[in-house]
Short mmCIF file of C-alpha atoms in Angstrom, two decimals:
data_model
loop_
_atom_site.label_atom_id
_atom_site.label_comp_id
_atom_site.label_asym_id
_atom_site.label_seq_id
_atom_site.Cartn_x
_atom_site.Cartn_y
_atom_site.Cartn_z
CA MET A 20 10.75 -5.35 12.43
CA GLU A 21 10.95 -2.17 10.35
CA ILE A 22 8.00 0.06 11.27
CA VAL A 23 6.89 2.53 8.60
CA ALA A 24 4.73 5.64 9.00
CA ASN A 25 2.14 6.21 6.30
CA LEU A 26 2.36 9.98 6.01
CA SER A 27 -0.92 10.26 4.14
CA MET A 28 -2.73 9.22 7.34
CA LEU A 29 -0.28 10.03 10.15
CA PHE A 30 1.08 13.43 11.19
CA THR A 31 -1.57 15.15 9.08
CA GLU A 32 -1.43 18.01 11.59
CA LEU A 33 1.69 19.08 9.67
CA PRO A 34 2.52 19.92 6.04
CA MET A 35 3.72 16.87 4.13
CA LEU A 36 7.45 17.62 4.17
CA GLU A 37 7.39 18.32 7.93
CA ARG A 38 5.79 14.93 8.55
CA ILE A 39 9.03 13.18 7.58
CA ARG A 40 11.03 14.71 10.43
CA ALA A 41 8.12 14.18 12.82
CA ALA A 42 8.01 10.47 11.94
CA ALA A 43 11.75 10.14 12.46
CA ALA A 44 11.55 11.90 15.83
CA ALA A 45 8.70 9.62 16.92
CA GLY A 46 10.78 6.51 16.29
CA PHE A 47 9.64 5.26 12.91
CA ASN A 48 12.24 3.60 10.69
CA ALA A 49 10.89 4.76 7.33
CA VAL A 50 7.92 6.39 5.62
CA GLU A 51 5.45 5.79 2.81
CA ILE A 52 3.15 8.23 1.02
CA GLN A 53 0.05 7.22 -0.88
CA PHE A 54 0.05 9.96 -3.53
CA PRO A 55 3.03 12.30 -3.10
CA TYR A 56 2.81 13.98 -6.49
CA GLU A 57 1.75 17.44 -5.29
CA VAL A 58 5.13 17.74 -3.54
CA PRO A 59 7.96 18.54 -5.97
CA ALA A 60 10.08 15.41 -6.27
CA LEU A 61 13.36 17.19 -5.60
CA GLN A 62 12.02 18.74 -2.39
CA LEU A 63 10.81 15.36 -1.17
CA LYS A 64 14.12 13.71 -2.04
CA GLU A 65 16.12 16.35 -0.18
CA GLU A 66 13.96 16.18 2.96
CA LEU A 67 14.14 12.38 3.02
CA GLN A 68 17.91 12.64 2.79
CA ARG A 69 18.12 15.31 5.52
CA CYS A 70 16.09 13.12 7.86
CA ALA A 71 17.83 9.88 6.78
CA MET A 72 14.40 8.33 6.22
CA PRO A 73 13.90 5.72 3.49
CA LEU A 74 10.79 6.03 1.31
CA VAL A 75 9.32 2.55 1.24
CA LEU A 76 6.25 2.97 -0.96
CA ILE A 77 4.22 5.27 -3.18
CA ASN A 78 1.07 4.57 -5.18
CA LEU A 79 0.70 5.04 -8.90
CA PRO A 80 -1.74 7.90 -9.64
CA ALA A 81 -5.23 6.40 -9.52
CA GLY A 82 -7.37 8.88 -11.42
CA ASP A 83 -10.75 9.48 -9.80
CA LEU A 84 -10.65 6.41 -7.53
CA MET A 85 -10.27 8.25 -4.22
CA GLN A 86 -13.15 10.56 -5.18
CA GLY A 87 -15.50 7.60 -5.66
CA GLY A 88 -14.80 6.86 -9.32
CA ASP A 89 -13.56 3.72 -11.03
CA GLY A 90 -9.87 4.60 -11.11
CA LEU A 91 -7.60 3.63 -13.97
CA ALA A 92 -5.98 0.22 -13.68
CA CYS A 93 -8.91 -2.08 -14.50
CA HIS A 94 -10.85 0.24 -16.81
CA PRO A 95 -10.64 -0.91 -20.46
CA LYS A 96 -11.34 2.61 -21.76
CA ARG A 97 -8.64 4.20 -19.61
CA ARG A 98 -5.57 2.35 -20.85
CA GLN A 99 -3.98 5.56 -22.11
CA GLN A 100 -4.69 7.33 -18.83
CA PHE A 101 -3.03 4.45 -17.00
CA SER A 102 -0.03 4.69 -19.32
CA ASN A 103 0.21 8.41 -18.53
CA ALA A 104 0.00 7.65 -14.80
CA LEU A 105 2.77 5.10 -15.20
CA ASP A 106 4.97 7.66 -16.92
CA GLU A 107 4.30 10.18 -14.15
CA ALA A 108 5.11 7.66 -11.43
CA MET A 109 8.30 6.54 -13.14
CA SER A 110 9.51 10.11 -13.54
CA TYR A 111 8.77 10.81 -9.88
CA ALA A 112 10.35 7.55 -8.73
CA LEU A 113 13.54 8.30 -10.63
CA MET A 114 14.02 11.23 -8.26
CA VAL A 115 12.67 9.98 -4.91
CA ARG A 116 13.59 6.29 -5.32
CA PRO A 117 10.86 4.46 -3.41
CA ARG A 118 11.59 0.83 -2.64
CA MET A 119 8.22 -0.21 -4.09
CA VAL A 120 5.27 1.15 -6.07
CA ASN A 121 1.66 0.08 -5.50
CA VAL A 122 -1.03 -0.06 -8.19
CA LEU A 123 -4.62 0.27 -6.97
CA ALA A 124 -6.87 -2.03 -8.99
CA GLY A 125 -9.91 0.25 -9.01
CA ARG A 126 -13.64 -0.41 -9.15
CA LEU A 127 -15.41 -2.64 -11.65
CA PRO A 128 -16.73 -0.19 -14.28
CA ALA A 129 -20.40 -0.25 -15.26
CA LYS A 130 -21.21 -2.45 -18.25
CA VAL A 131 -17.76 -4.09 -18.10
CA SER A 132 -17.51 -7.80 -17.31
CA ARG A 133 -15.34 -8.87 -14.41
CA GLY A 134 -13.26 -10.96 -16.81
CA ARG A 135 -12.54 -8.02 -19.08
CA ALA A 136 -11.67 -5.77 -16.14
CA LEU A 137 -9.30 -8.40 -14.76
CA ALA A 138 -7.63 -8.83 -18.14
CA THR A 139 -7.15 -5.06 -18.36
CA LEU A 140 -5.73 -4.92 -14.84
CA ALA A 141 -3.34 -7.81 -15.53
CA ALA A 142 -2.10 -6.16 -18.73
CA ASN A 143 -1.54 -2.83 -16.96
CA LEU A 144 0.26 -4.50 -14.06
CA ARG A 145 2.46 -6.38 -16.51
CA ASP A 146 3.37 -3.10 -18.20
CA ALA A 147 4.10 -1.45 -14.85
CA ALA A 148 6.15 -4.38 -13.59
CA GLN A 149 8.23 -4.39 -16.76
CA ALA A 150 8.75 -0.62 -16.71
CA PHE A 151 9.75 -0.45 -13.04
CA ASP A 152 11.94 -3.52 -13.39
CA ARG A 153 14.36 -1.28 -15.26
CA LEU A 154 14.60 0.84 -12.08
CA GLN A 155 14.80 -2.27 -9.86
CA ILE A 156 11.59 -1.21 -8.12
CA PRO A 157 8.98 -3.93 -7.44
CA VAL A 158 5.35 -3.29 -8.37
CA LEU A 159 2.62 -4.31 -5.95
CA CYS A 160 -1.14 -4.78 -5.99
CA GLU A 161 -3.42 -5.16 -2.97
CA ALA A 162 -6.81 -6.50 -1.98
CA ILE A 163 -9.19 -3.93 -0.46
CA ASN A 164 -12.40 -4.79 1.35
CA PRO A 165 -15.63 -4.06 -0.55
CA ILE A 166 -17.36 -2.60 2.51
CA ASP A 167 -15.12 0.45 2.78
CA MET A 168 -14.66 0.66 -0.99
CA PRO A 169 -17.76 -0.78 -2.72
CA GLY A 170 -17.14 -2.20 -6.16
CA PHE A 171 -13.38 -2.60 -5.71
CA LEU A 172 -12.25 -5.35 -8.07
CA ILE A 173 -9.72 -7.19 -5.88
CA ASN A 174 -11.02 -8.05 -2.40
CA THR A 175 -9.61 -11.34 -1.12
CA PRO A 176 -6.24 -13.11 -1.01
CA GLN A 177 -7.63 -15.54 -3.58
CA HIS A 178 -8.48 -12.69 -5.95
CA LEU A 179 -4.98 -11.30 -5.54
CA GLN A 180 -3.21 -14.61 -6.03
CA GLU A 181 -5.23 -15.36 -9.17
CA LEU A 182 -4.34 -11.90 -10.48
CA LEU A 183 -0.62 -12.42 -9.88
CA ALA A 184 -0.83 -15.76 -11.66
CA GLU A 185 -2.40 -14.00 -14.65
CA VAL A 186 0.19 -11.21 -14.67
CA GLN A 187 3.06 -13.72 -14.59
CA HIS A 188 5.84 -11.18 -14.15
CA PRO A 189 8.70 -11.69 -11.67
CA ASN A 190 8.58 -8.01 -10.66
CA CYS A 191 4.92 -8.06 -9.58
CA PHE A 192 4.07 -8.86 -5.95
CA ALA A 193 1.30 -8.72 -3.35
CA GLN A 194 0.75 -6.03 -0.76
CA LEU A 195 -1.04 -7.38 2.33
CA ASP A 196 -3.21 -4.94 4.26
CA VAL A 197 -4.09 -6.61 7.55
CA TYR A 198 -6.98 -4.22 8.20
CA HIS A 199 -8.66 -4.92 4.86
CA MET A 200 -8.40 -8.64 5.57
CA ALA A 201 -9.82 -8.31 9.10
CA ARG A 202 -12.75 -6.29 7.73
CA GLN A 203 -13.69 -9.46 5.83
CA GLY A 204 -13.02 -11.90 8.68
CA ILE A 205 -9.68 -13.05 7.23
CA SER A 206 -6.72 -13.41 9.58
CA THR A 207 -3.13 -12.63 8.64
CA ALA A 208 -2.32 -16.34 8.80
CA GLN A 209 -5.21 -17.19 6.47
CA ALA A 210 -4.14 -14.52 3.98
CA LEU A 211 -0.53 -15.70 4.04
CA ALA A 212 -1.64 -19.29 3.51
CA VAL A 213 -2.91 -18.13 0.11
CA LEU A 214 -0.36 -15.46 -0.80
CA GLY A 215 2.77 -16.98 0.77
CA LYS A 216 6.06 -15.66 -0.55
CA SER A 217 4.38 -13.28 -2.99
CA VAL A 218 3.87 -10.74 -0.17
CA ALA A 219 6.41 -7.93 -0.47
CA HIS A 220 4.84 -5.32 1.83
CA VAL A 221 2.45 -5.25 4.80
CA GLN A 222 0.18 -2.49 6.11
CA PHE A 223 -1.90 -2.48 9.28
CA ALA A 224 -4.55 -0.72 11.31
CA ASP A 225 -6.74 -2.02 14.10
CA TYR A 226 -10.20 -3.42 13.47
CA PRO A 227 -12.94 -2.34 13.84
CA GLY A 228 -12.52 1.37 13.23
CA ARG A 229 -9.19 1.50 11.37
CA GLY A 230 -7.56 3.24 14.32
CA GLU A 231 -4.21 2.68 16.00
CA PRO A 232 -3.37 -0.68 17.63
CA GLY A 233 -5.32 -0.99 20.86
CA THR A 234 -8.46 0.76 19.66
CA GLY A 235 -9.98 -2.44 18.28
CA THR A 236 -9.74 -6.19 18.69
CA LEU A 237 -7.13 -7.20 16.12
CA ASP A 238 -4.47 -9.53 17.55
CA PHE A 239 -1.19 -7.94 16.50
CA ALA A 240 0.88 -10.58 18.29
CA ALA A 241 -0.79 -13.18 16.07
CA MET A 242 -0.08 -10.96 13.05
CA ARG A 243 3.62 -10.83 13.86
CA LYS A 244 3.76 -14.56 14.58
CA ALA A 245 2.12 -15.35 11.23
CA LEU A 246 4.50 -13.06 9.36
CA GLU A 247 7.51 -14.66 11.04
CA GLN A 248 6.24 -18.18 10.36
CA TYR A 249 5.96 -17.38 6.65
CA GLY A 250 9.45 -15.90 6.61
CA TYR A 251 8.35 -12.33 5.98
CA SER A 252 11.19 -9.96 6.86
CA GLY A 253 10.02 -6.77 5.15
CA ALA A 254 8.51 -3.58 6.49
CA VAL A 255 5.14 -3.19 8.21
CA ALA A 256 3.44 0.15 7.68
CA ALA A 257 1.07 1.94 10.06
CA GLU A 258 -1.79 3.11 7.85
CA TYR A 259 -4.45 4.07 10.38
CA ARG A 260 -6.62 7.01 11.39
CA PRO A 261 -5.38 8.30 14.77
CA SER A 262 -8.11 8.48 17.39
CA SER A 263 -6.64 11.76 18.63
CA SER A 264 -3.40 13.49 17.67
CA THR A 265 -0.83 11.33 15.90
CA LEU A 266 1.69 11.62 18.74
CA ALA A 267 -0.93 10.68 21.33
CA SER A 268 -1.81 7.61 19.26
CA LEU A 269 1.72 6.17 19.23
CA THR A 270 1.87 4.29 22.55
CA TRP A 271 1.80 1.00 20.61
CA LEU A 272 5.09 1.86 18.87
CA LYS A 273 7.15 1.17 22.00
CA GLN A 274 5.27 -1.94 23.08
CA PRO A 275 5.20 -5.63 22.06
CA PRO A 276 4.71 -7.00 19.48
CA PHE A 277 6.15 -3.97 17.66
CA VAL A 278 9.44 -3.96 19.59
#
């Protein structure tokens, strides 16, 4: 099992570039970064190479989403902004070469029907999947729970599977966040029963609390068993908020079911 450190949430005691070496020293196999764009792409590429750490995932720029806004991908009036974000992500990816790129759906805009927002999201995902296909980089989309992110358009495995069916592009896949499922009472096995082979990447944190494994009640052995039963052989990324320092939170990394 390839264990990935999400450097947007782990090792935040350090500047971004220093987090890569810290993750390698701690025993992680690879890294991902939600929004790396403030770091010059060449600097990131060189540090990844120095540390021999693969970059598994980055997100497309998401506009004002993380500040409480609607984001870009499902907003009918922000198609040009999404296109600009796609161009920025492609330019960055050409240098740093992530294995995958994730598109955050965004919140349902006011006075926009769910159907219109979904059609906009599907069209934008289709454009992104086609563009990144030329770089042989898969494009992902994920379901996020509406408790932590009210108004988010894609919440459940069913929402995500219906979206992928609408996109209908062979370079568009699902990202499964185990924490966001648990927040809605959905187990990994239940999510995989819907999403199946469309899952290309997995993220995790414990529930409740979104801390490291062991701080909540999530059954990570059951998570691993479900992933293995569905033939998932990709990476699993630690995307949690450490309860203390990052290093102090890593006891799980050397214990079953992660080893």
